[in-house]
């Protein structure tokens, strides 16, 4: 009856807790036995798949890789089975001495399981970890996955990691920019759009195309505002940094102090809890000072002191308020022209 089924469910749940505890303590014999018992009696496919996955993981830890392969292959839950395929492909590359087979498995996984988390893991591994492979071949494969699986979750990840290979491993900046622009256009609601636009701005900055860099950062800010309106609340870790960077580019690189003051003020208005607000107040004060607005500069400095009394900028702000011109921030174009591009 129903009571017996509930009791059996509680028993299985208790076994799961005990099995996971044994697994985390590396008590492999007990963990394996408990997960095996769960797999034999568990009717739910996802939970049974997890038990088999854990059994395979025990065998991996014991270096019984052939046994692990059989267990991964026996999983009938699609998501967990794909993760098993990914694990075995990596093991082929790293521990079984079968790099060609492992690489082929990862490529097949990205093409065959484009809706699975394992496919995302596969394209990332091919781009970042499989450094013995031919980078040009990897970039081409990732581009093919992005194009042929465009309507699937793996596509934007494949494009992102294609750009990584082109930029970091092949040093092909024009091709990387093209892929990043394509990512932004093809998947405008992807979480990767933030990093793509940030990276496009950084590439433009490094080449001295400062107006183009500002344009990419403005696009990042506007895209996220539109995305929030369309799909609900969205808070990107890049937004306040992007708003501040726009001000810095105007101040240091373009030396357009009116535009810099506007950008710093926008950053303060839009991000009232940001950790970069002291930098924005400091930038606003110096932009106002550079355009001759001493009273406005003083107001910004006092706001910095009252709002962020523990800021690293407090001492300079006080000196500037006291009339010490040497404490002011001056335009430093080399700061932006020479800094290396960093992959996000």
mmCIF file of C-alpha atoms in Angstrom:
data_model
loop_
_atom_site.group_PDB
_atom_site.id
_atom_site.type_symbol
_atom_site.label_atom_id
_atom_site.label_comp_id
_atom_site.label_asym_id
_atom_site.label_seq_id
_atom_site.Cartn_x
_atom_site.Cartn_y
_atom_site.Cartn_z
ATOM 1 C CA UNK A 1 0.000 0.000 0.000
ATOM 2 C CA UNK A 2 0.855 3.674 0.100
ATOM 3 C CA UNK A 3 2.325 3.406 3.573
ATOM 4 C CA UNK A 4 4.730 0.692 2.473
ATOM 5 C CA UNK A 5 5.829 2.745 -0.515
ATOM 6 C CA UNK A 6 6.516 5.758 1.683
ATOM 7 C CA UNK A 7 8.498 3.621 4.102
ATOM 8 C CA UNK A 8 10.527 2.190 1.234
ATOM 9 C CA UNK A 9 11.168 5.702 -0.084
ATOM 10 C CA UNK A 10 12.425 6.816 3.319
ATOM 11 C CA UNK A 11 14.676 3.763 3.470
ATOM 12 C CA UNK A 12 16.173 4.519 0.042
ATOM 13 C CA UNK A 13 16.672 8.173 1.001
ATOM 14 C CA UNK A 14 18.476 7.103 4.165
ATOM 15 C CA UNK A 15 20.668 4.790 2.107
ATOM 16 C CA UNK A 16 21.516 7.691 -0.202
ATOM 17 C CA UNK A 17 22.643 9.801 2.742
ATOM 18 C CA UNK A 18 24.774 6.962 4.099
ATOM 19 C CA UNK A 19 26.234 6.228 0.656
ATOM 20 C CA UNK A 20 27.143 9.850 -0.011
ATOM 21 C CA UNK A 21 28.711 10.111 3.426
ATOM 22 C CA UNK A 22 30.810 7.011 2.783
ATOM 23 C CA UNK A 23 31.766 8.341 -0.657
ATOM 24 C CA UNK A 24 32.907 11.695 0.735
ATOM 25 C CA UNK A 25 34.933 9.897 3.407
ATOM 26 C CA UNK A 26 36.535 7.745 0.715
ATOM 27 C CA UNK A 27 35.163 4.569 2.283
ATOM 28 C CA UNK A 28 34.966 3.047 -1.178
ATOM 29 C CA UNK A 29 33.861 -0.469 -0.280
ATOM 30 C CA UNK A 30 30.887 0.738 1.763
ATOM 31 C CA UNK A 31 29.972 3.478 -0.702
ATOM 32 C CA UNK A 32 30.002 1.071 -3.626
ATOM 33 C CA UNK A 33 27.884 -1.516 -1.799
ATOM 34 C CA UNK A 34 25.306 1.072 -0.760
ATOM 35 C CA UNK A 35 25.059 2.656 -4.208
ATOM 36 C CA UNK A 36 24.804 -0.788 -5.798
ATOM 37 C CA UNK A 37 21.893 -1.675 -3.521
ATOM 38 C CA UNK A 38 20.190 1.613 -4.401
ATOM 39 C CA UNK A 39 20.664 1.050 -8.145
ATOM 40 C CA UNK A 40 19.072 -2.393 -7.874
ATOM 41 C CA UNK A 41 15.955 -1.236 -6.051
ATOM 42 C CA UNK A 42 15.511 2.379 -7.269
ATOM 43 C CA UNK A 43 12.643 2.688 -9.824
ATOM 44 C CA UNK A 44 13.307 6.311 -10.730
ATOM 45 C CA UNK A 45 15.653 6.646 -13.675
ATOM 46 C CA UNK A 46 17.432 9.821 -12.588
ATOM 47 C CA UNK A 47 18.137 8.528 -9.069
ATOM 48 C CA UNK A 48 19.198 5.134 -10.391
ATOM 49 C CA UNK A 49 21.498 6.894 -12.840
ATOM 50 C CA UNK A 50 23.078 8.871 -10.020
ATOM 51 C CA UNK A 51 23.753 5.680 -8.065
ATOM 52 C CA UNK A 52 25.408 4.050 -11.082
ATOM 53 C CA UNK A 53 27.411 7.214 -11.714
ATOM 54 C CA UNK A 54 28.685 7.150 -8.149
ATOM 55 C CA UNK A 55 29.574 3.465 -8.484
ATOM 56 C CA UNK A 56 31.589 4.293 -11.589
ATOM 57 C CA UNK A 57 33.264 7.170 -9.771
ATOM 58 C CA UNK A 58 34.359 4.770 -7.032
ATOM 59 C CA UNK A 59 35.930 2.539 -9.673
ATOM 60 C CA UNK A 60 37.699 5.551 -11.187
ATOM 61 C CA UNK A 61 39.103 6.394 -7.792
ATOM 62 C CA UNK A 62 40.304 2.806 -7.489
ATOM 63 C CA UNK A 63 41.872 3.041 -10.957
ATOM 64 C CA UNK A 64 39.598 0.278 -12.231
ATOM 65 C CA UNK A 65 38.864 2.222 -15.379
ATOM 66 C CA UNK A 66 37.471 -0.596 -17.523
ATOM 67 C CA UNK A 67 34.921 -1.373 -14.816
ATOM 68 C CA UNK A 68 34.097 2.331 -14.606
ATOM 69 C CA UNK A 69 33.516 2.454 -18.372
ATOM 70 C CA UNK A 70 31.024 -0.409 -18.180
ATOM 71 C CA UNK A 71 29.139 1.269 -15.341
ATOM 72 C CA UNK A 72 29.002 4.651 -17.093
ATOM 73 C CA UNK A 73 27.692 2.907 -20.230
ATOM 74 C CA UNK A 74 24.953 1.155 -18.234
ATOM 75 C CA UNK A 75 23.328 4.423 -17.100
ATOM 76 C CA UNK A 76 19.932 4.937 -18.734
ATOM 77 C CA UNK A 77 19.337 8.507 -17.534
ATOM 78 C CA UNK A 78 20.295 10.713 -20.545
ATOM 79 C CA UNK A 79 21.869 13.589 -18.591
ATOM 80 C CA UNK A 80 23.924 11.371 -16.310
ATOM 81 C CA UNK A 81 24.900 9.053 -19.158
ATOM 82 C CA UNK A 82 26.258 12.016 -21.121
ATOM 83 C CA UNK A 83 28.302 13.048 -18.097
ATOM 84 C CA UNK A 84 29.639 9.499 -17.965
ATOM 85 C CA UNK A 85 30.688 9.765 -21.605
ATOM 86 C CA UNK A 86 32.483 12.984 -20.779
ATOM 87 C CA UNK A 87 34.294 11.437 -17.806
ATOM 88 C CA UNK A 88 35.485 8.486 -19.873
ATOM 89 C CA UNK A 89 36.667 10.734 -22.703
ATOM 90 C CA UNK A 90 38.767 12.748 -20.268
ATOM 91 C CA UNK A 91 40.121 9.553 -18.736
ATOM 92 C CA UNK A 92 41.063 8.337 -22.208
ATOM 93 C CA UNK A 93 43.050 11.524 -22.691
ATOM 94 C CA UNK A 94 44.596 11.775 -19.252
ATOM 95 C CA UNK A 95 44.974 8.271 -17.832
ATOM 96 C CA UNK A 96 44.242 5.540 -20.352
ATOM 97 C CA UNK A 97 46.752 6.534 -23.004
ATOM 98 C CA UNK A 98 44.071 6.883 -25.674
ATOM 99 C CA UNK A 99 44.215 10.570 -26.658
ATOM 100 C CA UNK A 100 42.773 10.125 -30.143
ATOM 101 C CA UNK A 101 39.820 8.134 -28.816
ATOM 102 C CA UNK A 102 39.217 10.621 -26.025
ATOM 103 C CA UNK A 103 39.365 13.574 -28.369
ATOM 104 C CA UNK A 104 36.974 11.893 -30.801
ATOM 105 C CA UNK A 105 34.578 11.130 -27.951
ATOM 106 C CA UNK A 106 34.539 14.740 -26.793
ATOM 107 C CA UNK A 107 33.881 15.970 -30.319
ATOM 108 C CA UNK A 108 31.086 13.452 -30.788
ATOM 109 C CA UNK A 109 29.588 14.392 -27.433
ATOM 110 C CA UNK A 110 29.431 18.073 -28.405
ATOM 111 C CA UNK A 111 27.655 17.166 -31.655
ATOM 112 C CA UNK A 112 25.416 14.341 -30.381
ATOM 113 C CA UNK A 113 24.268 15.746 -27.019
ATOM 114 C CA UNK A 114 23.904 19.498 -27.657
ATOM 115 C CA UNK A 115 21.260 19.924 -24.951
ATOM 116 C CA UNK A 116 23.334 18.344 -22.178
ATOM 117 C CA UNK A 117 25.633 19.932 -19.621
ATOM 118 C CA UNK A 118 28.243 17.379 -20.698
ATOM 119 C CA UNK A 119 28.411 18.997 -24.144
ATOM 120 C CA UNK A 120 29.333 22.332 -22.552
ATOM 121 C CA UNK A 121 32.035 20.572 -20.567
ATOM 122 C CA UNK A 122 33.315 18.880 -23.717
ATOM 123 C CA UNK A 123 33.770 22.085 -25.728
ATOM 124 C CA UNK A 124 35.480 23.783 -22.794
ATOM 125 C CA UNK A 125 37.863 20.861 -22.330
ATOM 126 C CA UNK A 126 38.726 20.755 -26.026
ATOM 127 C CA UNK A 127 39.537 24.464 -25.985
ATOM 128 C CA UNK A 128 41.375 24.862 -22.668
ATOM 129 C CA UNK A 129 42.723 21.506 -21.527
ATOM 130 C CA UNK A 130 43.437 19.474 -24.648
ATOM 131 C CA UNK A 131 46.515 21.508 -25.521
ATOM 132 C CA UNK A 132 48.166 18.628 -27.406
ATOM 133 C CA UNK A 133 45.539 18.889 -30.125
ATOM 134 C CA UNK A 134 45.914 21.031 -33.226
ATOM 135 C CA UNK A 135 44.465 24.409 -32.274
ATOM 136 C CA UNK A 136 43.295 25.268 -35.780
ATOM 137 C CA UNK A 137 41.424 21.974 -36.017
ATOM 138 C CA UNK A 138 39.842 22.573 -32.622
ATOM 139 C CA UNK A 139 38.754 26.089 -33.584
ATOM 140 C CA UNK A 140 37.205 24.793 -36.791
ATOM 141 C CA UNK A 141 35.365 22.009 -34.954
ATOM 142 C CA UNK A 142 33.971 24.394 -32.339
ATOM 143 C CA UNK A 143 32.790 26.705 -35.090
ATOM 144 C CA UNK A 144 31.017 23.823 -36.789
ATOM 145 C CA UNK A 145 29.290 22.863 -33.531
ATOM 146 C CA UNK A 146 28.174 26.449 -32.933
ATOM 147 C CA UNK A 147 26.768 26.712 -36.438
ATOM 148 C CA UNK A 148 25.170 23.280 -36.790
ATOM 149 C CA UNK A 149 23.707 23.268 -33.253
ATOM 150 C CA UNK A 150 22.710 26.919 -33.235
ATOM 151 C CA UNK A 151 19.304 26.285 -31.645
ATOM 152 C CA UNK A 152 20.764 24.180 -28.811
ATOM 153 C CA UNK A 153 22.313 25.187 -25.467
ATOM 154 C CA UNK A 154 25.829 24.104 -26.469
ATOM 155 C CA UNK A 155 26.043 26.550 -29.382
ATOM 156 C CA UNK A 156 26.946 29.784 -27.594
ATOM 157 C CA UNK A 157 29.475 27.915 -25.439
ATOM 158 C CA UNK A 158 31.068 26.431 -28.549
ATOM 159 C CA UNK A 159 31.362 29.900 -30.097
ATOM 160 C CA UNK A 160 32.826 31.323 -26.882
ATOM 161 C CA UNK A 161 35.500 28.638 -26.676
ATOM 162 C CA UNK A 162 36.205 28.944 -30.388
ATOM 163 C CA UNK A 163 37.018 32.599 -29.735
ATOM 164 C CA UNK A 164 39.274 31.503 -26.867
ATOM 165 C CA UNK A 165 41.244 29.154 -29.120
ATOM 166 C CA UNK A 166 41.557 31.805 -31.819
ATOM 167 C CA UNK A 167 42.708 34.492 -29.404
ATOM 168 C CA UNK A 168 44.759 32.647 -26.792
ATOM 169 C CA UNK A 169 46.138 29.664 -28.668
ATOM 170 C CA UNK A 170 46.354 31.004 -32.232
ATOM 171 C CA UNK A 171 46.753 34.749 -31.563
ATOM 172 C CA UNK A 172 44.309 35.447 -34.398
ATOM 173 C CA UNK A 173 42.691 38.642 -33.123
ATOM 174 C CA UNK A 174 40.590 39.464 -36.217
ATOM 175 C CA UNK A 175 39.056 35.977 -36.312
ATOM 176 C CA UNK A 176 38.396 36.054 -32.558
ATOM 177 C CA UNK A 177 36.644 39.420 -32.875
ATOM 178 C CA UNK A 178 34.482 38.057 -35.669
ATOM 179 C CA UNK A 179 33.397 35.073 -33.583
ATOM 180 C CA UNK A 180 32.651 37.248 -30.548
ATOM 181 C CA UNK A 181 30.548 39.638 -32.623
ATOM 182 C CA UNK A 182 28.715 36.657 -34.068
ATOM 183 C CA UNK A 183 28.017 35.344 -30.570
ATOM 184 C CA UNK A 184 26.500 38.667 -29.503
ATOM 185 C CA UNK A 185 24.299 38.811 -32.595
ATOM 186 C CA UNK A 186 23.207 35.160 -32.656
ATOM 187 C CA UNK A 187 22.559 34.655 -28.918
ATOM 188 C CA UNK A 188 21.737 38.101 -27.474
ATOM 189 C CA UNK A 189 20.268 36.671 -24.246
ATOM 190 C CA UNK A 190 23.192 34.341 -23.551
ATOM 191 C CA UNK A 191 25.008 34.912 -20.235
ATOM 192 C CA UNK A 192 28.192 34.914 -22.325
ATOM 193 C CA UNK A 193 27.215 38.140 -24.097
ATOM 194 C CA UNK A 194 28.537 40.178 -21.166
ATOM 195 C CA UNK A 195 31.980 38.636 -21.368
ATOM 196 C CA UNK A 196 31.967 38.762 -25.178
ATOM 197 C CA UNK A 197 31.256 42.500 -25.221
ATOM 198 C CA UNK A 198 33.765 43.101 -22.424
ATOM 199 C CA UNK A 199 36.410 41.223 -24.380
ATOM 200 C CA UNK A 200 35.555 43.051 -27.607
ATOM 201 C CA UNK A 201 35.994 46.331 -25.732
ATOM 202 C CA UNK A 202 39.318 45.154 -24.325
ATOM 203 C CA UNK A 203 40.562 44.131 -27.773
ATOM 204 C CA UNK A 204 39.560 47.517 -29.181
ATOM 205 C CA UNK A 205 41.204 49.297 -26.248
ATOM 206 C CA UNK A 206 44.436 47.358 -26.769
ATOM 207 C CA UNK A 207 44.531 48.473 -30.404
ATOM 208 C CA UNK A 208 43.876 52.106 -29.521
ATOM 209 C CA UNK A 209 40.319 52.097 -30.902
ATOM 210 C CA UNK A 210 38.965 53.824 -27.808
ATOM 211 C CA UNK A 211 35.659 55.018 -29.254
ATOM 212 C CA UNK A 212 34.965 51.487 -30.430
ATOM 213 C CA UNK A 213 35.795 50.200 -26.956
ATOM 214 C CA UNK A 214 33.316 52.629 -25.426
ATOM 215 C CA UNK A 215 30.719 51.486 -27.944
ATOM 216 C CA UNK A 216 31.089 47.855 -26.921
ATOM 217 C CA UNK A 217 30.780 48.742 -23.231
ATOM 218 C CA UNK A 218 27.728 50.904 -23.881
ATOM 219 C CA UNK A 219 26.254 47.961 -25.783
ATOM 220 C CA UNK A 220 26.893 45.718 -22.782
ATOM 221 C CA UNK A 221 25.018 48.112 -20.514
ATOM 222 C CA UNK A 222 22.102 48.616 -22.918
ATOM 223 C CA UNK A 223 21.812 44.917 -23.836
ATOM 224 C CA UNK A 224 21.478 43.992 -20.196
ATOM 225 C CA UNK A 225 18.820 46.660 -19.614
ATOM 226 C CA UNK A 226 16.832 45.292 -22.556
ATOM 227 C CA UNK A 227 17.357 41.697 -21.410
ATOM 228 C CA UNK A 228 16.083 42.530 -17.936
ATOM 229 C CA UNK A 229 12.952 44.005 -19.483
ATOM 230 C CA UNK A 230 12.381 41.023 -21.768
ATOM 231 C CA UNK A 231 13.264 38.023 -19.603
ATOM 232 C CA UNK A 232 13.100 39.313 -16.051
ATOM 233 C CA UNK A 233 15.584 40.372 -13.428
ATOM 234 C CA UNK A 234 19.205 40.054 -14.465
ATOM 235 C CA UNK A 235 22.279 41.192 -12.546
ATOM 236 C CA UNK A 236 25.587 40.847 -14.309
ATOM 237 C CA UNK A 237 28.877 41.085 -12.455
ATOM 238 C CA UNK A 238 30.205 43.061 -15.422
ATOM 239 C CA UNK A 239 27.786 45.983 -15.387
ATOM 240 C CA UNK A 240 29.278 48.322 -12.806
ATOM 241 C CA UNK A 241 32.806 47.565 -14.043
ATOM 242 C CA UNK A 242 31.680 48.388 -17.581
ATOM 243 C CA UNK A 243 30.093 51.662 -16.482
ATOM 244 C CA UNK A 244 33.257 52.666 -14.638
ATOM 245 C CA UNK A 245 35.467 51.612 -17.559
ATOM 246 C CA UNK A 246 33.512 53.901 -19.903
ATOM 247 C CA UNK A 247 34.361 56.842 -17.664
ATOM 248 C CA UNK A 248 38.001 55.809 -17.437
ATOM 249 C CA UNK A 249 38.290 55.478 -21.217
ATOM 250 C CA UNK A 250 36.819 58.932 -21.741
ATOM 251 C CA UNK A 251 39.073 60.437 -19.056
ATOM 252 C CA UNK A 252 42.394 58.734 -19.711
ATOM 253 C CA UNK A 253 42.326 57.630 -23.336
ATOM 254 C CA UNK A 254 40.068 60.142 -25.084
ATOM 255 C CA UNK A 255 40.557 63.022 -22.604
ATOM 256 C CA UNK A 256 36.942 64.013 -23.146
ATOM 257 C CA UNK A 257 36.223 65.260 -19.648
ATOM 258 C CA UNK A 258 32.593 66.165 -20.272
ATOM 259 C CA UNK A 259 31.887 62.629 -21.482
ATOM 260 C CA UNK A 260 33.913 61.219 -18.579
ATOM 261 C CA UNK A 261 31.907 63.204 -16.018
ATOM 262 C CA UNK A 262 28.673 62.005 -17.597
ATOM 263 C CA UNK A 263 29.836 58.377 -17.551
ATOM 264 C CA UNK A 264 31.017 58.472 -13.925
ATOM 265 C CA UNK A 265 27.751 60.112 -12.861
ATOM 266 C CA UNK A 266 25.816 57.423 -14.722
ATOM 267 C CA UNK A 267 27.774 54.721 -12.932
ATOM 268 C CA UNK A 268 26.904 56.269 -9.562
ATOM 269 C CA UNK A 269 23.240 56.684 -10.481
ATOM 270 C CA UNK A 270 22.822 53.148 -11.791
ATOM 271 C CA UNK A 271 24.841 51.165 -9.218
ATOM 272 C CA UNK A 272 24.082 52.427 -5.756
ATOM 273 C CA UNK A 273 25.605 49.427 -3.959
ATOM 274 C CA UNK A 274 28.624 48.792 -6.179
ATOM 275 C CA UNK A 275 32.086 48.275 -4.732
ATOM 276 C CA UNK A 276 33.503 50.617 -7.400
ATOM 277 C CA UNK A 277 31.541 53.664 -6.254
ATOM 278 C CA UNK A 278 34.606 55.225 -4.621
ATOM 279 C CA UNK A 279 36.430 54.974 -7.965
ATOM 280 C CA UNK A 280 33.434 56.546 -9.681
ATOM 281 C CA UNK A 281 33.290 59.451 -7.187
ATOM 282 C CA UNK A 282 37.032 59.939 -7.623
ATOM 283 C CA UNK A 283 36.715 59.880 -11.398
ATOM 284 C CA UNK A 284 33.775 62.292 -11.322
ATOM 285 C CA UNK A 285 35.685 64.726 -9.087
ATOM 286 C CA UNK A 286 38.717 64.723 -11.361
ATOM 287 C CA UNK A 287 36.668 64.976 -14.558
ATOM 288 C CA UNK A 288 34.822 67.993 -13.158
ATOM 289 C CA UNK A 289 38.102 69.534 -12.008
ATOM 290 C CA UNK A 290 39.676 68.971 -15.448
ATOM 291 C CA UNK A 291 36.857 70.906 -17.115
ATOM 292 C CA UNK A 292 37.108 73.754 -14.592
ATOM 293 C CA UNK A 293 34.211 72.870 -12.273
ATOM 294 C CA UNK A 294 36.025 73.159 -8.943
ATOM 295 C CA UNK A 295 32.809 73.390 -6.895
ATOM 296 C CA UNK A 296 31.408 70.252 -8.509
ATOM 297 C CA UNK A 297 34.704 68.478 -7.954
ATOM 298 C CA UNK A 298 34.628 69.374 -4.265
ATOM 299 C CA UNK A 299 31.083 68.034 -3.913
ATOM 300 C CA UNK A 300 32.130 64.719 -5.454
ATOM 301 C CA UNK A 301 35.171 64.484 -3.165
ATOM 302 C CA UNK A 302 33.045 65.133 -0.075
ATOM 303 C CA UNK A 303 30.604 62.454 -1.240
ATOM 304 C CA UNK A 304 33.463 59.997 -1.576
ATOM 305 C CA UNK A 305 34.686 60.776 1.954
ATOM 306 C CA UNK A 306 31.258 60.485 3.540
ATOM 307 C CA UNK A 307 30.128 57.404 1.636
ATOM 308 C CA UNK A 308 33.369 55.410 1.620
ATOM 309 C CA UNK A 309 35.501 56.559 4.578
ATOM 310 C CA UNK A 310 37.574 53.361 4.383
ATOM 311 C CA UNK A 311 38.421 53.744 0.677
ATOM 312 C CA UNK A 312 42.039 53.614 -0.471
ATOM 313 C CA UNK A 313 41.323 56.973 -2.179
ATOM 314 C CA UNK A 314 40.466 58.878 1.017
ATOM 315 C CA UNK A 315 43.947 60.307 1.605
ATOM 316 C CA UNK A 316 44.237 61.639 -1.954
ATOM 317 C CA UNK A 317 40.693 63.032 -1.813
ATOM 318 C CA UNK A 318 41.496 64.961 1.371
ATOM 319 C CA UNK A 319 44.703 66.313 -0.107
ATOM 320 C CA UNK A 320 42.876 67.445 -3.231
ATOM 321 C CA UNK A 321 40.183 69.136 -1.138
ATOM 322 C CA UNK A 322 42.943 70.938 0.751
ATOM 323 C CA UNK A 323 44.265 72.324 -2.537
ATOM 324 C CA UNK A 324 47.121 69.905 -3.225
ATOM 325 C CA UNK A 325 47.003 69.701 -7.036
ATOM 326 C CA UNK A 326 49.639 66.951 -7.048
ATOM 327 C CA UNK A 327 47.035 64.583 -5.564
ATOM 328 C CA UNK A 328 44.781 64.889 -8.606
ATOM 329 C CA UNK A 329 44.311 62.131 -11.157
ATOM 330 C CA UNK A 330 45.799 63.060 -14.512
ATOM 331 C CA UNK A 331 45.066 61.433 -17.882
ATOM 332 C CA UNK A 332 47.259 58.374 -18.446
ATOM 333 C CA UNK A 333 46.732 57.062 -22.007
ATOM 334 C CA UNK A 334 49.524 54.484 -21.598
ATOM 335 C CA UNK A 335 47.508 52.834 -18.847
ATOM 336 C CA UNK A 336 44.981 51.707 -21.424
ATOM 337 C CA UNK A 337 47.155 51.347 -24.479
ATOM 338 C CA UNK A 338 49.688 49.006 -22.869
ATOM 339 C CA UNK A 339 47.652 46.762 -20.563
ATOM 340 C CA UNK A 340 47.407 43.198 -21.825
ATOM 341 C CA UNK A 341 44.108 41.685 -22.888
ATOM 342 C CA UNK A 342 42.940 39.206 -20.273
ATOM 343 C CA UNK A 343 40.531 36.394 -21.023
ATOM 344 C CA UNK A 344 37.556 36.836 -18.665
#
